Amino acid sequence: MSRWLVSLLVLVLAAPALASPPDGVAARLRQPEVLRGGFEQDKQLQGFRNPLRSSGDFLLVRGRGLAWDTRAPFPSGTVIGARGIIVSTPDGGERVLAHADDPAQDLLMALVGADLEALARSFETQETLLEDGRWRLRLLPRDAGLHSVFASVELAGDEHVREVRIEEAGGDTTVLRFLELRTSPPPTDAELARLD
């Protein structure tokens, strides 16, 4: 899983952290301590007819981290936690994408920790609120580094983020759909240990 996608996963799951008017998107989103669910991801690459599809599940524990596990087309896992961004390798080893003191990790923790000031420095937001409780939120990078990767990011949902569309600067598009979102059961000891 690429570093930019890991960043966006945290952004998506921590979307209530985004600055918003009192009656805006943030007011419509729940911020549960635990959020579990499945995902489907379609990535459309320039020059390819069919998208690359993957699916799996995730666990977000606020204040602890995120575990993102791809099940198909092949298994892999990424953990964003106290040690940084760690990817599981097929041979059972680990590869560190970012250490806990890396600036990318700082941005991720700002997203998870609802640091509105840090987020406002990185993204401009454009909200669309629908009468039935649904919403759309378009994020435009302010930072040249983020802008070199993303053209835009669009989130859509209700009390949770349900879909994310990522337009990359190079023209590729990724669509993430979140399925079967739930706030229980609480994380097991093994799940918490994985985040530490």
Short mmCIF file of C-alpha atoms in Angstrom, two decimals:
data_model
loop_
_atom_site.label_atom_id
_atom_site.label_comp_id
_atom_site.label_asym_id
_atom_site.label_seq_id
_atom_site.Cartn_x
_atom_site.Cartn_y
_atom_site.Cartn_z
CA MET A 1 0.00 0.00 0.00
CA SER A 2 1.42 3.36 -0.96
CA ARG A 3 2.27 6.05 1.57
CA TRP A 4 -0.28 8.51 0.10
CA LEU A 5 -3.07 5.96 0.40
CA VAL A 6 -2.17 5.28 4.02
CA SER A 7 -2.37 9.04 4.63
CA LEU A 8 -5.79 9.19 3.05
CA LEU A 9 -7.10 6.23 4.99
CA VAL A 10 -6.43 8.05 8.20
CA LEU A 11 -7.93 11.20 6.72
CA VAL A 12 -11.08 9.34 5.72
CA LEU A 13 -11.56 7.60 9.02
CA ALA A 14 -10.77 10.74 10.99
CA ALA A 15 -12.85 13.05 8.82
CA PRO A 16 -14.72 14.52 11.79
CA ALA A 17 -11.45 16.31 12.55
CA LEU A 18 -11.86 18.61 9.58
CA ALA A 19 -12.75 22.22 10.29
CA SER A 20 -16.43 22.73 9.59
CA PRO A 21 -19.18 25.20 10.53
CA PRO A 22 -21.30 24.12 13.54
CA ASP A 23 -24.01 22.80 11.20
CA GLY A 24 -21.55 21.39 8.66
CA VAL A 25 -20.10 17.97 7.86
CA ALA A 26 -18.36 17.62 11.22
CA ALA A 27 -21.70 18.01 13.01
CA ARG A 28 -23.17 15.13 10.99
CA LEU A 29 -20.31 12.67 11.59
CA ARG A 30 -19.96 10.40 14.60
CA GLN A 31 -16.59 10.03 16.31
CA PRO A 32 -16.76 6.57 17.91
CA GLU A 33 -13.83 5.25 19.91
CA VAL A 34 -13.80 2.13 17.71
CA LEU A 35 -14.77 1.86 14.06
CA ARG A 36 -14.62 -1.41 12.14
CA GLY A 37 -15.67 -2.32 8.66
CA GLY A 38 -14.84 -3.61 5.25
CA PHE A 39 -13.60 -1.81 2.17
CA GLU A 40 -13.54 -2.16 -1.58
CA GLN A 41 -10.99 -0.22 -3.59
CA ASP A 42 -10.94 0.37 -7.36
CA LYS A 43 -7.86 2.02 -8.82
CA GLN A 44 -8.10 3.17 -12.44
CA LEU A 45 -4.64 3.59 -13.95
CA GLN A 46 -4.02 5.70 -17.04
CA GLY A 47 -3.81 3.46 -20.11
CA PHE A 48 -5.61 0.47 -18.55
CA ARG A 49 -9.17 -0.47 -19.44
CA ASN A 50 -10.17 -2.20 -16.20
CA PRO A 51 -9.56 -0.94 -12.67
CA LEU A 52 -7.39 -2.82 -10.18
CA ARG A 53 -9.72 -4.04 -7.43
CA SER A 54 -8.87 -4.95 -3.86
CA SER A 55 -10.90 -5.55 -0.72
CA GLY A 56 -10.43 -6.23 2.96
CA ASP A 57 -11.20 -4.83 6.39
CA PHE A 58 -9.97 -2.22 8.84
CA LEU A 59 -10.01 -1.32 12.53
CA LEU A 60 -9.62 2.25 13.82
CA VAL A 61 -9.08 2.79 17.55
CA ARG A 62 -9.02 6.52 18.25
CA GLY A 63 -5.87 7.60 20.00
CA ARG A 64 -4.18 4.25 19.25
CA GLY A 65 -4.11 3.80 15.48
CA LEU A 66 -5.43 2.07 12.38
CA ALA A 67 -5.03 -1.50 11.10
CA TRP A 68 -5.78 -1.88 7.35
CA ASP A 69 -5.83 -5.46 6.04
CA THR A 70 -6.21 -6.31 2.36
CA ARG A 71 -7.66 -9.81 1.83
CA ALA A 72 -7.96 -9.87 -1.98
CA PRO A 73 -6.43 -10.15 -4.49
CA PHE A 74 -3.66 -11.10 -2.04
CA PRO A 75 -3.22 -10.60 1.71
CA SER A 76 -1.25 -7.68 3.12
CA GLY A 77 -1.49 -5.47 6.17
CA THR A 78 -0.60 -1.93 7.19
CA VAL A 79 -0.64 -0.55 10.72
CA ILE A 80 -0.46 3.12 11.62
CA GLY A 81 0.33 3.21 15.31
CA ALA A 82 2.79 4.17 18.01
CA ARG A 83 5.80 2.85 16.03
CA GLY A 84 4.88 4.65 12.80
CA ILE A 85 3.52 3.22 9.55
CA ILE A 86 4.38 -0.48 9.35
CA VAL A 87 3.61 -2.79 6.41
CA SER A 88 3.54 -6.57 6.86
CA THR A 89 5.56 -8.43 4.24
CA PRO A 90 4.48 -11.79 2.73
CA ASP A 91 7.32 -13.59 4.55
CA GLY A 92 5.98 -12.46 7.94
CA GLY A 93 8.41 -9.57 8.33
CA GLU A 94 7.78 -5.84 8.56
CA ARG A 95 8.75 -2.82 6.50
CA VAL A 96 8.67 0.67 8.01
CA LEU A 97 7.16 3.31 5.68
CA ALA A 98 7.43 6.12 8.24
CA HIS A 99 8.75 6.28 11.80
CA ALA A 100 6.73 7.89 14.59
CA ASP A 101 8.81 11.10 14.29
CA ASP A 102 8.46 11.37 10.48
CA PRO A 103 6.57 14.48 9.26
CA ALA A 104 4.12 12.22 7.37
CA GLN A 105 3.38 10.46 10.65
CA ASP A 106 2.86 13.87 12.28
CA LEU A 107 0.21 14.74 9.69
CA LEU A 108 -1.47 11.37 10.17
CA MET A 109 -1.56 11.85 13.93
CA ALA A 110 -2.98 15.37 13.43
CA LEU A 111 -5.76 13.80 11.40
CA VAL A 112 -6.45 11.05 13.94
CA GLY A 113 -6.12 13.48 16.86
CA ALA A 114 -8.44 16.13 15.35
CA ASP A 115 -5.76 18.83 15.19
CA LEU A 116 -7.82 21.41 13.30
CA GLU A 117 -4.99 23.91 13.07
CA ALA A 118 -2.64 21.43 11.38
CA LEU A 119 -5.36 20.27 8.96
CA ALA A 120 -6.29 23.83 7.98
CA ARG A 121 -2.67 24.35 6.91
CA SER A 122 -2.82 21.33 4.57
CA PHE A 123 -6.28 21.39 2.95
CA GLU A 124 -8.95 23.78 1.72
CA THR A 125 -12.43 22.28 2.13
CA GLN A 126 -15.63 22.71 0.13
CA GLU A 127 -18.77 21.25 1.75
CA THR A 128 -22.07 20.25 0.16
CA LEU A 129 -24.81 19.39 2.68
CA LEU A 130 -27.89 17.45 1.56
CA GLU A 131 -31.25 17.62 3.33
CA ASP A 132 -31.38 13.89 4.05
CA GLY A 133 -28.27 14.05 6.28
CA ARG A 134 -25.82 13.04 3.58
CA TRP A 135 -22.92 15.28 2.57
CA ARG A 136 -19.95 15.66 0.22
CA LEU A 137 -16.62 17.21 1.16
CA ARG A 138 -13.99 18.17 -1.40
CA LEU A 139 -10.40 18.59 -0.16
CA LEU A 140 -7.89 20.61 -2.13
CA PRO A 141 -4.26 20.43 -1.01
CA ARG A 142 -2.64 23.71 0.01
CA ASP A 143 0.81 22.18 0.40
CA ALA A 144 3.00 21.80 -2.72
CA GLY A 145 4.06 18.31 -1.62
CA LEU A 146 0.47 17.09 -1.28
CA HIS A 147 -0.52 18.92 -4.48
CA SER A 148 2.17 17.04 -6.41
CA VAL A 149 0.39 13.79 -5.45
CA PHE A 150 -3.33 14.72 -5.31
CA ALA A 151 -5.39 16.87 -7.64
CA SER A 152 -8.33 16.50 -5.26
CA VAL A 153 -9.97 14.21 -2.73
CA GLU A 154 -13.73 13.95 -2.35
CA LEU A 155 -15.43 12.32 0.63
CA ALA A 156 -19.13 11.41 0.81
CA GLY A 157 -21.19 9.99 3.63
CA ASP A 158 -23.75 10.39 6.35
CA GLU A 159 -22.89 9.69 9.99
CA HIS A 160 -19.75 7.93 8.66
CA VAL A 161 -17.59 8.39 5.59
CA ARG A 162 -18.97 5.96 2.99
CA GLU A 163 -16.93 6.73 -0.12
CA VAL A 164 -13.71 8.48 -1.09
CA ARG A 165 -12.66 9.49 -4.59
CA ILE A 166 -8.99 10.38 -5.07
CA GLU A 167 -7.89 12.17 -8.21
CA GLU A 168 -4.11 11.95 -8.45
CA ALA A 169 -2.01 14.67 -10.05
CA GLY A 170 -0.88 12.15 -12.71
CA GLY A 171 -4.46 11.30 -13.76
CA ASP A 172 -5.01 7.99 -11.95
CA THR A 173 -8.20 7.67 -9.88
CA THR A 174 -8.91 5.62 -6.76
CA VAL A 175 -12.39 5.03 -5.33
CA LEU A 176 -12.73 3.57 -1.82
CA ARG A 177 -16.09 2.32 -0.53
CA PHE A 178 -16.54 1.53 3.16
CA LEU A 179 -18.94 -1.29 3.99
CA GLU A 180 -20.63 -2.74 7.07
CA LEU A 181 -19.33 -0.03 9.40
CA ARG A 182 -19.80 -0.78 13.09
CA THR A 183 -18.61 0.53 16.44
CA SER A 184 -18.36 -2.82 18.23
CA PRO A 185 -17.06 -5.20 19.42
CA PRO A 186 -14.29 -3.51 21.40
CA PRO A 187 -10.76 -4.33 20.23
CA THR A 188 -9.19 -7.51 21.56
CA ASP A 189 -5.86 -7.47 23.44
CA ALA A 190 -4.18 -8.84 20.30
CA GLU A 191 -5.64 -6.06 18.15
CA LEU A 192 -4.48 -3.38 20.61
CA ALA A 193 -1.00 -4.95 20.80
CA ARG A 194 -0.77 -4.76 17.01
CA LEU A 195 -1.29 -0.97 17.19
CA ASP A 196 1.40 -0.46 19.87
#
